[in-house]
CSV table of C-alpha atoms in Angstrom, one decimal:
chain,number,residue,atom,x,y,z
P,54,UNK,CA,17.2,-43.4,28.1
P,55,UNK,CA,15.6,-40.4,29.7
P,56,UNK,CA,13.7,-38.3,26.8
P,57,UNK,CA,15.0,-35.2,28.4
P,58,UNK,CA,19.0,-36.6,28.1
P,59,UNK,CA,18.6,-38.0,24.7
P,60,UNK,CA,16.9,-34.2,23.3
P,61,UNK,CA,20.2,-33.0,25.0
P,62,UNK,CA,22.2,-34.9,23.2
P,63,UNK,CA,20.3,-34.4,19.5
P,64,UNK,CA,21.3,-30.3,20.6
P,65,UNK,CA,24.8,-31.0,21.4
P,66,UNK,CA,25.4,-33.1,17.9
P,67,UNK,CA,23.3,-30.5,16.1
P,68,UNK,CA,25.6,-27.7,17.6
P,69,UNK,CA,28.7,-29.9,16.7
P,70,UNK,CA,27.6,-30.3,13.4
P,71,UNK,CA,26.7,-26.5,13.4
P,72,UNK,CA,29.9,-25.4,14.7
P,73,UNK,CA,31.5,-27.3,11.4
P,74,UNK,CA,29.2,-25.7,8.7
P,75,UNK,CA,29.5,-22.4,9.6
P,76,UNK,CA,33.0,-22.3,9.9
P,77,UNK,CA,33.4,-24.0,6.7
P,78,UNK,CA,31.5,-22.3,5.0
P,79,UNK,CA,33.1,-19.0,6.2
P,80,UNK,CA,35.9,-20.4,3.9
P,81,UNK,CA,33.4,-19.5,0.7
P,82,UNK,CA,35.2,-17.9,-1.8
P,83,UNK,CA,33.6,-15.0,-4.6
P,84,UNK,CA,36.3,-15.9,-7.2
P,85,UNK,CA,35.0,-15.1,-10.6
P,86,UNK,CA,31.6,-13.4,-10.1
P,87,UNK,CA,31.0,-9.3,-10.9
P,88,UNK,CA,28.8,-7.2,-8.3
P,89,UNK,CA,25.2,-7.5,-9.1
P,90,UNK,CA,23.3,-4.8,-8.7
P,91,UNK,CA,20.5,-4.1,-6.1
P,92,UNK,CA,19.4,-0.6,-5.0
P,93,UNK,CA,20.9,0.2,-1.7
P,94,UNK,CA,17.7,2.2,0.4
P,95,UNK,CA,16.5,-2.3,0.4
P,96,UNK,CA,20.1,-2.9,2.0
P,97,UNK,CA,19.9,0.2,4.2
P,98,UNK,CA,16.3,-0.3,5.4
P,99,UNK,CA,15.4,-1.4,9.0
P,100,UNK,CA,13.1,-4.1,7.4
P,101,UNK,CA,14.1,-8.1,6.6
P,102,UNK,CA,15.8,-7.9,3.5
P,103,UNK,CA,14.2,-11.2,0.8
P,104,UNK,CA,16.4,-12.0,-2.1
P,105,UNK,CA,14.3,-14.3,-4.2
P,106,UNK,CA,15.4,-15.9,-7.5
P,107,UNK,CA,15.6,-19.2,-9.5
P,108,UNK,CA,18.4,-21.5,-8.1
P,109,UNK,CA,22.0,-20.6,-9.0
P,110,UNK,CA,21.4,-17.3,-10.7
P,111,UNK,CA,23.8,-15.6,-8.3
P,112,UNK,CA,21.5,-15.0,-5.0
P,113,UNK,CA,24.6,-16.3,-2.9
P,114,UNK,CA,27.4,-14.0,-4.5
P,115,UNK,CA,25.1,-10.9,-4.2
P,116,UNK,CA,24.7,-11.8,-0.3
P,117,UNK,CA,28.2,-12.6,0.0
P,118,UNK,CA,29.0,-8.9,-1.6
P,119,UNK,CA,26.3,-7.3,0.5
P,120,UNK,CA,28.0,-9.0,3.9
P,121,UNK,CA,31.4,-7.8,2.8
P,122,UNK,CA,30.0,-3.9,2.7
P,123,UNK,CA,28.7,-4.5,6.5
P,124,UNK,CA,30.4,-3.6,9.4
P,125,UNK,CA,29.5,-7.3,11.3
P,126,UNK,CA,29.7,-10.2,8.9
P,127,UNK,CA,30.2,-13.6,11.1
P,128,UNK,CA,26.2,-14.7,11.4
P,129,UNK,CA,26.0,-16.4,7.8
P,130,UNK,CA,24.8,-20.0,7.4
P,131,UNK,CA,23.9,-21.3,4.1
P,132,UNK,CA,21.2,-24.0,4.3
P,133,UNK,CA,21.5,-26.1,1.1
P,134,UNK,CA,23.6,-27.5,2.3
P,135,UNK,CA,23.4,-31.7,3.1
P,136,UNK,CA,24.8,-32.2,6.6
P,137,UNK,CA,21.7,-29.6,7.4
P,138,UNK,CA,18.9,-31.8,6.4
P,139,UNK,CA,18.1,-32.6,10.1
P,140,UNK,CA,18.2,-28.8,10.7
P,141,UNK,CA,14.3,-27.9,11.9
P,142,UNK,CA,12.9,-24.4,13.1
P,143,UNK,CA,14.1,-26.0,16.4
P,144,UNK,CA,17.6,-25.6,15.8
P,145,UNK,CA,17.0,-21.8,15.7
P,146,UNK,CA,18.1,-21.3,18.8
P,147,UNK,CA,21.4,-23.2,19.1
P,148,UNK,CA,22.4,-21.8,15.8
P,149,UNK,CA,22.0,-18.2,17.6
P,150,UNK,CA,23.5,-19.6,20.3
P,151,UNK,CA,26.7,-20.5,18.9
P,152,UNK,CA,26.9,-17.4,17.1
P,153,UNK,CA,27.0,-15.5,20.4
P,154,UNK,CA,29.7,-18.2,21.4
P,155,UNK,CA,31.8,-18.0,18.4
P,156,UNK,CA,31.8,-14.4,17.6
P,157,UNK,CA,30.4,-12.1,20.0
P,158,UNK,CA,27.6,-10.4,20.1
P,159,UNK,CA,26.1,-8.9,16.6
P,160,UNK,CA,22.9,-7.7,15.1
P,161,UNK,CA,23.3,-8.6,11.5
P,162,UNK,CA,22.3,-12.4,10.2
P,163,UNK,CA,22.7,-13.8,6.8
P,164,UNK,CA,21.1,-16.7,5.9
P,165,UNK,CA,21.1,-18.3,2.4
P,166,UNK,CA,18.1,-20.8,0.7
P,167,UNK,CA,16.3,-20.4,4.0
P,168,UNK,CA,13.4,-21.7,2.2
P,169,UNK,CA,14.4,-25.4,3.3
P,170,UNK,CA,13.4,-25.4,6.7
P,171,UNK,CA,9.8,-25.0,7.4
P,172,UNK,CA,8.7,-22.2,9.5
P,173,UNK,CA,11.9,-20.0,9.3
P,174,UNK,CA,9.8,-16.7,9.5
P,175,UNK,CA,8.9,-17.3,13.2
P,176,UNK,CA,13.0,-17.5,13.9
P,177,UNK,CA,13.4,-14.5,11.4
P,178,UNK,CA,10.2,-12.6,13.1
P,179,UNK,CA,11.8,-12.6,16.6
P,180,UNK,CA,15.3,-11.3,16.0
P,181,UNK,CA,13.4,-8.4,13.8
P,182,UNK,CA,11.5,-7.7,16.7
P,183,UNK,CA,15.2,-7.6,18.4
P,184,UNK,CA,16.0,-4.7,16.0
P,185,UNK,CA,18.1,-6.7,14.1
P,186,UNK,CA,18.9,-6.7,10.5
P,187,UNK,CA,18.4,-9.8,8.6
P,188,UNK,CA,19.2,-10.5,5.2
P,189,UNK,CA,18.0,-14.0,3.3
P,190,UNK,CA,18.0,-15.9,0.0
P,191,UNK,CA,15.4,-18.2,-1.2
P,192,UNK,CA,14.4,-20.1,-4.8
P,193,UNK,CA,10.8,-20.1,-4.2
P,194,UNK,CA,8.3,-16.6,-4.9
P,195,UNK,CA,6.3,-18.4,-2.0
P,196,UNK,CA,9.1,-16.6,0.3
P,197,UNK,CA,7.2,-13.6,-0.6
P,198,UNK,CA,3.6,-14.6,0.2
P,199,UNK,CA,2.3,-17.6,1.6
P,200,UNK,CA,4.9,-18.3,4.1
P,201,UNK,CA,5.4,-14.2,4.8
P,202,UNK,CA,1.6,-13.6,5.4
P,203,UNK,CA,1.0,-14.0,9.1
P,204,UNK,CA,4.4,-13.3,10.7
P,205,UNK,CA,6.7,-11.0,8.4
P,206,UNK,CA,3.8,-9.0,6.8
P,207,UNK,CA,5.2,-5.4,6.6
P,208,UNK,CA,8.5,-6.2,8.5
P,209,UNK,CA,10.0,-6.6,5.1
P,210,UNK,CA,11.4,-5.7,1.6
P,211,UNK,CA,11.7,-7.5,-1.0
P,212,UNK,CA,14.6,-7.9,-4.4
P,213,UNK,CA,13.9,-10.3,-7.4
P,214,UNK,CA,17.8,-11.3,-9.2
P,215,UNK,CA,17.4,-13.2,-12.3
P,216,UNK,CA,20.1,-15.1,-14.4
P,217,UNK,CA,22.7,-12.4,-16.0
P,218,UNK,CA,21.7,-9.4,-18.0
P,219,UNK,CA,23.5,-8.7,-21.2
P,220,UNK,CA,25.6,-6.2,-19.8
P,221,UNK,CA,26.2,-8.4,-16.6
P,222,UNK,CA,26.9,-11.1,-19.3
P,223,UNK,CA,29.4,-8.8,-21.5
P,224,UNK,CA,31.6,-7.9,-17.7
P,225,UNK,CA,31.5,-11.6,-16.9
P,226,UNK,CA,33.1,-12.4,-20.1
P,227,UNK,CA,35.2,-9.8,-19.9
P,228,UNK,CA,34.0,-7.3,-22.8
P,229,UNK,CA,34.2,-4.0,-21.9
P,230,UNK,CA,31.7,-1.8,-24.5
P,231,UNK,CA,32.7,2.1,-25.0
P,232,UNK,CA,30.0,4.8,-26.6
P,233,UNK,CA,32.0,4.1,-30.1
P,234,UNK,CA,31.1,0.2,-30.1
P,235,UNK,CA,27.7,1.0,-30.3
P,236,UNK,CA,28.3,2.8,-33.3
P,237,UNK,CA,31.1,1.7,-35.2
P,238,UNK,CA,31.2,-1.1,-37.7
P,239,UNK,CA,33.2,-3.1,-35.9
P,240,UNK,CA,32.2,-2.9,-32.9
P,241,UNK,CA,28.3,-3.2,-34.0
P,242,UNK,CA,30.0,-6.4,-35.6
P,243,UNK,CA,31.6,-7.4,-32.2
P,244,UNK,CA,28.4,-7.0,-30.0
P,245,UNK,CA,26.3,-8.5,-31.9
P,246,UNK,CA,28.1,-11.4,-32.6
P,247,UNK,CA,28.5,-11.5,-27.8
P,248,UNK,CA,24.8,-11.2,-28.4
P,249,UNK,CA,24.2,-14.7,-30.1
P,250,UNK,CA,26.2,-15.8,-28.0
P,251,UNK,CA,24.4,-15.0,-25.1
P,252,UNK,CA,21.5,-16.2,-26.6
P,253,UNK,CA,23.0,-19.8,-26.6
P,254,UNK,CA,24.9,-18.9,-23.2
P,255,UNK,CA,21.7,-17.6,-21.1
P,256,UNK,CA,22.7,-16.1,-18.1
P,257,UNK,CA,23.5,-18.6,-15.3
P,258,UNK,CA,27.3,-17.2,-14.1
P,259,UNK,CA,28.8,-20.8,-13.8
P,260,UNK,CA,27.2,-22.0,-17.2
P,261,UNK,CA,28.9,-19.3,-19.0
P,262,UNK,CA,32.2,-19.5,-17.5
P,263,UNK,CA,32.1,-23.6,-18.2
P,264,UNK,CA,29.6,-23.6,-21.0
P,265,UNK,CA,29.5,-27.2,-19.5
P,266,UNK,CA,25.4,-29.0,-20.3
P,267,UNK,CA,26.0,-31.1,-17.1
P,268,UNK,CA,25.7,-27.9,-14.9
P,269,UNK,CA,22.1,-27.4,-16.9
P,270,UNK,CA,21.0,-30.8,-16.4
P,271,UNK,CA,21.9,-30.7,-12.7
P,272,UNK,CA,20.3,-27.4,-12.0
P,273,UNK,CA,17.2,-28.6,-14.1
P,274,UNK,CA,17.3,-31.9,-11.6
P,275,UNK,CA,17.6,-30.0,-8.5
P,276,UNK,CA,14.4,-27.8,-9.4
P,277,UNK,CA,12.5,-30.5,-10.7
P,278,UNK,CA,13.3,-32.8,-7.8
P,279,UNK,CA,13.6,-31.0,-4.9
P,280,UNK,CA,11.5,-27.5,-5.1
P,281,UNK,CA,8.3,-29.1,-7.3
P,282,UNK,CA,8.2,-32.9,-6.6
P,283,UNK,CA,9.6,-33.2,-3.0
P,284,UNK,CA,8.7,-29.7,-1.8
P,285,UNK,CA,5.3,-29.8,-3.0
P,286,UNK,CA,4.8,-33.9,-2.3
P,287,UNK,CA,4.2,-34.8,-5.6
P,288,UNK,CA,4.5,-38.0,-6.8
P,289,UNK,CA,3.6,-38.7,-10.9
P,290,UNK,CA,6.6,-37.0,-11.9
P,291,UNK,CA,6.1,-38.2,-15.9
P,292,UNK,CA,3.2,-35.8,-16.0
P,293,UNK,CA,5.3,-33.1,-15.0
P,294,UNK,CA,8.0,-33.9,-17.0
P,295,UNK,CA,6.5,-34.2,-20.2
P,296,UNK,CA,4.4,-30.6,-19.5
P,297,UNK,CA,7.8,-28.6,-19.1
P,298,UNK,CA,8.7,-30.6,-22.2
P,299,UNK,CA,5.5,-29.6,-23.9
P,300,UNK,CA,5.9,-25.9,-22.7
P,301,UNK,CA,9.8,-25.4,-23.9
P,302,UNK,CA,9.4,-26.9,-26.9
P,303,UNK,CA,6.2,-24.5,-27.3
P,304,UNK,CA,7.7,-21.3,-26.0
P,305,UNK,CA,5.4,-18.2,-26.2
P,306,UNK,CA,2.8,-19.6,-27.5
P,307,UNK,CA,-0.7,-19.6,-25.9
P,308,UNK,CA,-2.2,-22.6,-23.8
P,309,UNK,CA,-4.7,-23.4,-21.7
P,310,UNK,CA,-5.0,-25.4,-18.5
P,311,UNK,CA,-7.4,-27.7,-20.8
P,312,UNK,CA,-5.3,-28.0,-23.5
P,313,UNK,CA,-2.4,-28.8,-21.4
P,314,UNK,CA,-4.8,-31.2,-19.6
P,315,UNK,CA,-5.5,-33.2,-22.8
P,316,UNK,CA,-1.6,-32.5,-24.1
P,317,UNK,CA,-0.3,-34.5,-21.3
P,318,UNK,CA,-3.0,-36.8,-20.6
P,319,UNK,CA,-4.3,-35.3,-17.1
P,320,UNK,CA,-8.1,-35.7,-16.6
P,321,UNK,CA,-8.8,-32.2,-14.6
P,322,UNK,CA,-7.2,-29.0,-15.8
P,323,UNK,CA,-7.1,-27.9,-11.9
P,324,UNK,CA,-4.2,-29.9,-11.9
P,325,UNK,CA,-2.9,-28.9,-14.6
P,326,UNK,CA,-3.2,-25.3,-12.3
P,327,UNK,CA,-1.8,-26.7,-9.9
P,328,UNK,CA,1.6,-27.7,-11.4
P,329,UNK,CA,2.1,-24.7,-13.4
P,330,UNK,CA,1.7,-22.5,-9.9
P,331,UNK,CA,4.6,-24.9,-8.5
P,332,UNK,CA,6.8,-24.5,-11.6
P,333,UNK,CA,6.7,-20.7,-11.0
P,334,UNK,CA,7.0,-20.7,-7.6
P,335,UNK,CA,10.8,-21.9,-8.7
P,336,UNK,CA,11.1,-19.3,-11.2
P,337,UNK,CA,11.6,-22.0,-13.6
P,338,UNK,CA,8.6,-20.2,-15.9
P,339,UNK,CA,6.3,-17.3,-16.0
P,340,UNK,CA,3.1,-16.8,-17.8
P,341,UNK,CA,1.2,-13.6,-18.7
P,342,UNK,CA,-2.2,-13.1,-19.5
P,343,UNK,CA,-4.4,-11.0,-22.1
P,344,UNK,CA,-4.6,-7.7,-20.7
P,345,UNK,CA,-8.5,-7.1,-20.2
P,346,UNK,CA,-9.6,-4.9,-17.5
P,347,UNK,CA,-11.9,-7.6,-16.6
P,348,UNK,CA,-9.8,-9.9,-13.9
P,349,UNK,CA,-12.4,-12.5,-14.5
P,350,UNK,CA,-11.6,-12.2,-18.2
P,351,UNK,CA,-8.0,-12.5,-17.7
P,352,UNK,CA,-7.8,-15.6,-15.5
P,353,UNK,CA,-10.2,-17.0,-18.2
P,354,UNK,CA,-8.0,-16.3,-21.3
P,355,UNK,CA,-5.2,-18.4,-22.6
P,356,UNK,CA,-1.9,-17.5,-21.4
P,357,UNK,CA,1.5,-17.4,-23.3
P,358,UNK,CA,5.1,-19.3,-21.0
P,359,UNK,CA,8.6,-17.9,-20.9
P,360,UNK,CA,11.1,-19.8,-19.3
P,361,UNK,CA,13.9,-18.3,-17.0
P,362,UNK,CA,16.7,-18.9,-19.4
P,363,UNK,CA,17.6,-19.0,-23.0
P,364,UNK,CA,20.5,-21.7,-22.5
P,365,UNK,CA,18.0,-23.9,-19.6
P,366,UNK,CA,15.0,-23.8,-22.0
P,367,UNK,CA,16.8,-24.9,-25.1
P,368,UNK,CA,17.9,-27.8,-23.5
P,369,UNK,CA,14.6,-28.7,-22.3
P,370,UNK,CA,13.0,-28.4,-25.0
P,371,UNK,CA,12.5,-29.4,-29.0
P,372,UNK,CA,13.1,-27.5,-32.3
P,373,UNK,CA,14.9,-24.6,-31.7
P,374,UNK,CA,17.0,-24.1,-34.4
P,375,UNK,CA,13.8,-22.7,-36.6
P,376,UNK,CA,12.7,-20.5,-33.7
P,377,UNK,CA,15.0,-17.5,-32.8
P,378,UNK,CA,11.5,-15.4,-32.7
P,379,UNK,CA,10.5,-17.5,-29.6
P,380,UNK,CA,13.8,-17.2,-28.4
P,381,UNK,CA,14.3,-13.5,-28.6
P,382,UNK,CA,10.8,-13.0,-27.2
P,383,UNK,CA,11.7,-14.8,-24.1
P,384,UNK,CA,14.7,-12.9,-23.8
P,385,UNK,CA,13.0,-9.3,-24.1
P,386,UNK,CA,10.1,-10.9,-21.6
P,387,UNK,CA,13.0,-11.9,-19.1
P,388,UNK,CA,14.4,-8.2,-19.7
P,389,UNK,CA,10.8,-6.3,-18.8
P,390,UNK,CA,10.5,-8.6,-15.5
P,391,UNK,CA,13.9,-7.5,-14.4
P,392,UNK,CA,13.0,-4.0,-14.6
P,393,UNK,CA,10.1,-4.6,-13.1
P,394,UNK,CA,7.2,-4.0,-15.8
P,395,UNK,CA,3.9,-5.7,-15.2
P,396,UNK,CA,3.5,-7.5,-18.9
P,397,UNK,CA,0.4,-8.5,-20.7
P,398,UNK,CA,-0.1,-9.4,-24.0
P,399,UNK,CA,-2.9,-8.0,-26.9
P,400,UNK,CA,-4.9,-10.1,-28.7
P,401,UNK,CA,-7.7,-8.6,-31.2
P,402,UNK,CA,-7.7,-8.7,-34.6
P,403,UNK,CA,-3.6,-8.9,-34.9
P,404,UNK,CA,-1.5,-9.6,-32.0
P,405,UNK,CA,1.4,-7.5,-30.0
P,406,UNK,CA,3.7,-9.0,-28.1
P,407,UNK,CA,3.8,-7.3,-24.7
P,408,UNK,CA,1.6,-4.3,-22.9
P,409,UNK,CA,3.4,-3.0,-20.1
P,410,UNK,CA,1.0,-2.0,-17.4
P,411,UNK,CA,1.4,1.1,-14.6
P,412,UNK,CA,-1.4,1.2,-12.2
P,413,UNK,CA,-4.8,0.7,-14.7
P,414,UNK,CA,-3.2,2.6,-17.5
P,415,UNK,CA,-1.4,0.7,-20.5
P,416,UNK,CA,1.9,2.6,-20.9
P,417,UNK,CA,3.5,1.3,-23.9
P,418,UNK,CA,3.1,-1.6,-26.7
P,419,UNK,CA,6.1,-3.7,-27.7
P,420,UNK,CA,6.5,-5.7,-30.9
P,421,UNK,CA,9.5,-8.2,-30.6
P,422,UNK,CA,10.7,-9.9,-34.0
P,423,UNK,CA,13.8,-11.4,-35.3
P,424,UNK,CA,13.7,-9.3,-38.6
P,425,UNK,CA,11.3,-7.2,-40.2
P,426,UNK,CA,10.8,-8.3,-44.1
P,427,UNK,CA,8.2,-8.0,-46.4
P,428,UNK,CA,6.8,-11.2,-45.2
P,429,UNK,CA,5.9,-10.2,-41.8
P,430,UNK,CA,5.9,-6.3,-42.3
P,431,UNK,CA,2.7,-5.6,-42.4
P,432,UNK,CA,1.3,-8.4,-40.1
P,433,UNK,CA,3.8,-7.5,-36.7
P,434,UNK,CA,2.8,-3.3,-37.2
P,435,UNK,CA,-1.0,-4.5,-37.2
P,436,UNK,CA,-0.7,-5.9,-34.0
P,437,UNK,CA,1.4,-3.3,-32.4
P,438,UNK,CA,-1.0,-0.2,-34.3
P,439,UNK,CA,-4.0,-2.1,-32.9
P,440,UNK,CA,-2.5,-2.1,-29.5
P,441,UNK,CA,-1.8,1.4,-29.7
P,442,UNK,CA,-5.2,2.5,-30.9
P,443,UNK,CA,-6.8,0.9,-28.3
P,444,UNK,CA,-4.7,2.4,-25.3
P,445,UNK,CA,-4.4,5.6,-26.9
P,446,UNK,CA,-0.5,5.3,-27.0
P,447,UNK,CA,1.4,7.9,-29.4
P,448,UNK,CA,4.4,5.7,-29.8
P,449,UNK,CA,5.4,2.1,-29.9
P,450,UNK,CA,8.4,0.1,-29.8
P,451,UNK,CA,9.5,-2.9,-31.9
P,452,UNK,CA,12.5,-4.9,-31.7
P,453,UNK,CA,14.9,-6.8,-33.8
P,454,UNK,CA,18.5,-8.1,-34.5
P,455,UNK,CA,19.4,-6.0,-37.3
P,456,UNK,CA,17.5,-3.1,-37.9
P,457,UNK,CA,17.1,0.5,-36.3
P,458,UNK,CA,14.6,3.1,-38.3
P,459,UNK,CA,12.1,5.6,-37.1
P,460,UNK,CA,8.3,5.6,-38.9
P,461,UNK,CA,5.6,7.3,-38.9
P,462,UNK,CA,2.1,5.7,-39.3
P,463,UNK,CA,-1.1,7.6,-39.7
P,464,UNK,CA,-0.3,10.1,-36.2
P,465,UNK,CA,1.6,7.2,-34.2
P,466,UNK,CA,5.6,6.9,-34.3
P,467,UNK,CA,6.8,3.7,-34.2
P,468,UNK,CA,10.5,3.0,-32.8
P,469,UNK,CA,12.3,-0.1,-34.4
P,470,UNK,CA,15.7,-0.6,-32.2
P,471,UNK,CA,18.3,-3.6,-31.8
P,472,UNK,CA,17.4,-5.8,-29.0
P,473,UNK,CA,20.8,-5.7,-28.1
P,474,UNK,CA,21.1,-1.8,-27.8
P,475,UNK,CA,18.2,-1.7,-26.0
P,476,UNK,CA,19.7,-4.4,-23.3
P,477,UNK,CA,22.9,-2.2,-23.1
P,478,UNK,CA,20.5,0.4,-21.8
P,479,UNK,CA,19.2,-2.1,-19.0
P,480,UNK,CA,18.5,-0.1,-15.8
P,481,UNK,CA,20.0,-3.4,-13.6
P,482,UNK,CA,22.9,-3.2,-16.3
């Protein structure tokens, strides 16, 4: 067969097979989802609009609510989808193609997980260049580097969503808090029982409408599988394995590449670099440093792992049941990243729990712990005094399940709130 017939004939399946996706996926429904936030000037600029986020954390309904506020809506085509794995950067143009056939003319594209076919951002490059706007969705962070470098550099902005917040939790569940909850006895009773509950929940939408663990396993499967292993071709998939493993079960404590090197039986710590850089490329974990106004120092120090989700990582993982400090430390990390703090840790003498960075000034200290008792009084206000004295902060902030109180210490106030009051009071609340 002539090669120029038989590439005609791959273009007209491909645009058959098109023609079916979009259409039904047009059919999508937003049953059971709230609006997620994201500030409008990213949905009103000129620029490519990159929504980036670990898989199933709502990327798709927050596209879906930003097409239905647009005037044009038709150009949408998710791309996880199966009948699109033959779907390469050549397609581009038949998929623009029909468009134009099936709806007209328009200036607006949406296009979801656009992360699975390789070189999308010379498609995306061109119709910015055509003045128009184009929003997209992707579960990897290299979305907003690597792959954006050369051809999208400037020509975008950018929009982090993580799993639910508390208050997106509390509206999903259908909890509605008033200024009185917050206060009374009851309703202090009532939210903080939703809080330990969204503790075991986490935040994925569809795990806490179902609360079903095959959901988790799947989701954990589908990042493992397909955005480390296949994306990153990858083949000893028991090392990686039994690192996450090591990592949940280990949560927010401090490790090195060597120690996870010799942990998990890998002879060069590289590696063990290597794999960690893939698992947050997914958003499956994040790691911060010691804050040192060395860099060199900080990539040298041991780092300390959150995971994503409270619900995803205790399934992971081993031993929670003794560690609802870990837990509630991920939690408030999780918070600070979607309000977007920069987050260190201190280590000196004692040891605070977070440093939230602005430029090269340290602008406050944060203490997390499940409850302050004579046990631990002394030992978590160290750390968060020492932290203070050494970035010349006036006030610092710990926080805890059951305890609110204002003190004073030598000439520095320290603020002790609930976590869960200070979630309510979330920004993307």
């Amino acid at each position: 067969m002539n090669g120029f017939v038989f590439l005609q004939i791959i273009s007209i399946n491909m645009k058959a097979l098109l023609k079916q996706v979009i259409f039904d996926q047009q059919k999508l429904s937003l049953k059971n989802t709230i609006p997620r936030k994201i500030p409008k000037h990213l949905i009103d600029a000129p620029e490519v609009l990159i929504i980036s986020g670990v898989r199933r954390c709502g990327k798709s309904v927050l596209l879906h609510q930003i097409r239905n506020q647009q005037k044009e809506q038709d150009y949408f085509l998710n791309f996880d989808d199966d009948r699109l794995a033959r779907f390469t950067v050549d397609h581009f143009q038949d998929l623009y193609e029909l468009f134009i056939e099936l709806f007209g003319e328009q200036m607006t594209f949406y296009f979801d997980e656009i992360q699975n076919i390789p070189g999308w951002e010379l498609f995306i490059r061109r119709l910015y260049d055509y003045k128009c706007k184009v929003f997209v969705t992707g579960s990897n962070a290299n979305m907003l580097s690597r792959e954006l470098g050369t051809h999208l550099t400037g020509r975008c902005v950018s929009h982090e969503l993580y799993p639910l917040s508390f208050p997106e939790y509390l509206q999903l569940t259908g909890v509605t808090v008033s200024e009185p909850d917050r206060h009374s006895t009851s309703g202090i009773a009532g939210l903080t029982r939703h809080f330990n509950q969204y503790i075991l929940d986490g935040g994925f939408p569809q795990f806490v409408l179902t609360r079903n663990n095959d959901y988790l396993k799947s989701l954990y499967e589908s990042i493992l599988y397909k955005d480390v292993l296949v994306r990153n071709r990858l083949t000893n998939e028991q090392e990686m394995v039994e690192m996450i493993y090591y990592l949940a079960s280990n949560l927010a404590t401090l490790s090195s590449y060597s120690s996870l090197a010799r942990t998990i039986g890998v002879k060069h710590p590289e590696t063990v670099k290597n794999y960690l850089g893939f698992l947050e490329n997914t958003y499956l974990i994040f790691q911060i440093s010691k804050f040192d106004f060395s860099v060199r120092k900080q990539m040298a120090n041991a780092r300390k792992t959150y995971f994503i989700d409270l619900a995803l990582v205790q399934r992971i993982g081993f031993g929670f049941s003794e560690n609802s400090g870990r837990l509630l430390e991920n939690l408030v990390f999780i918070e600070l990243r979607r309000r977007g703090n920069e987050v260190f840790y201190h280590s000196g003498k004692g040891e605070c729990d977070f440093l939230l960075r602005d430029g090269n000034k340290v602008v406050q200290a944060i203490q997390v712990c499940h409850t302050l008792s004579d046990n631990n009084h002394k030992r978590e206000l160290a750390g968060l005094l020492e932290a203070m004295e050494l970035h010349n902060l006036n006030e610092g902030l710990i926080l805890t399940t059951n305890q609110e109180e204002q003190m004073t210490v030598s000439d520095k106030v320290i603020h002790v709130e609930l976590v869960w009051k200070w979630l309510l009071d979330s920004p993307a609340g």
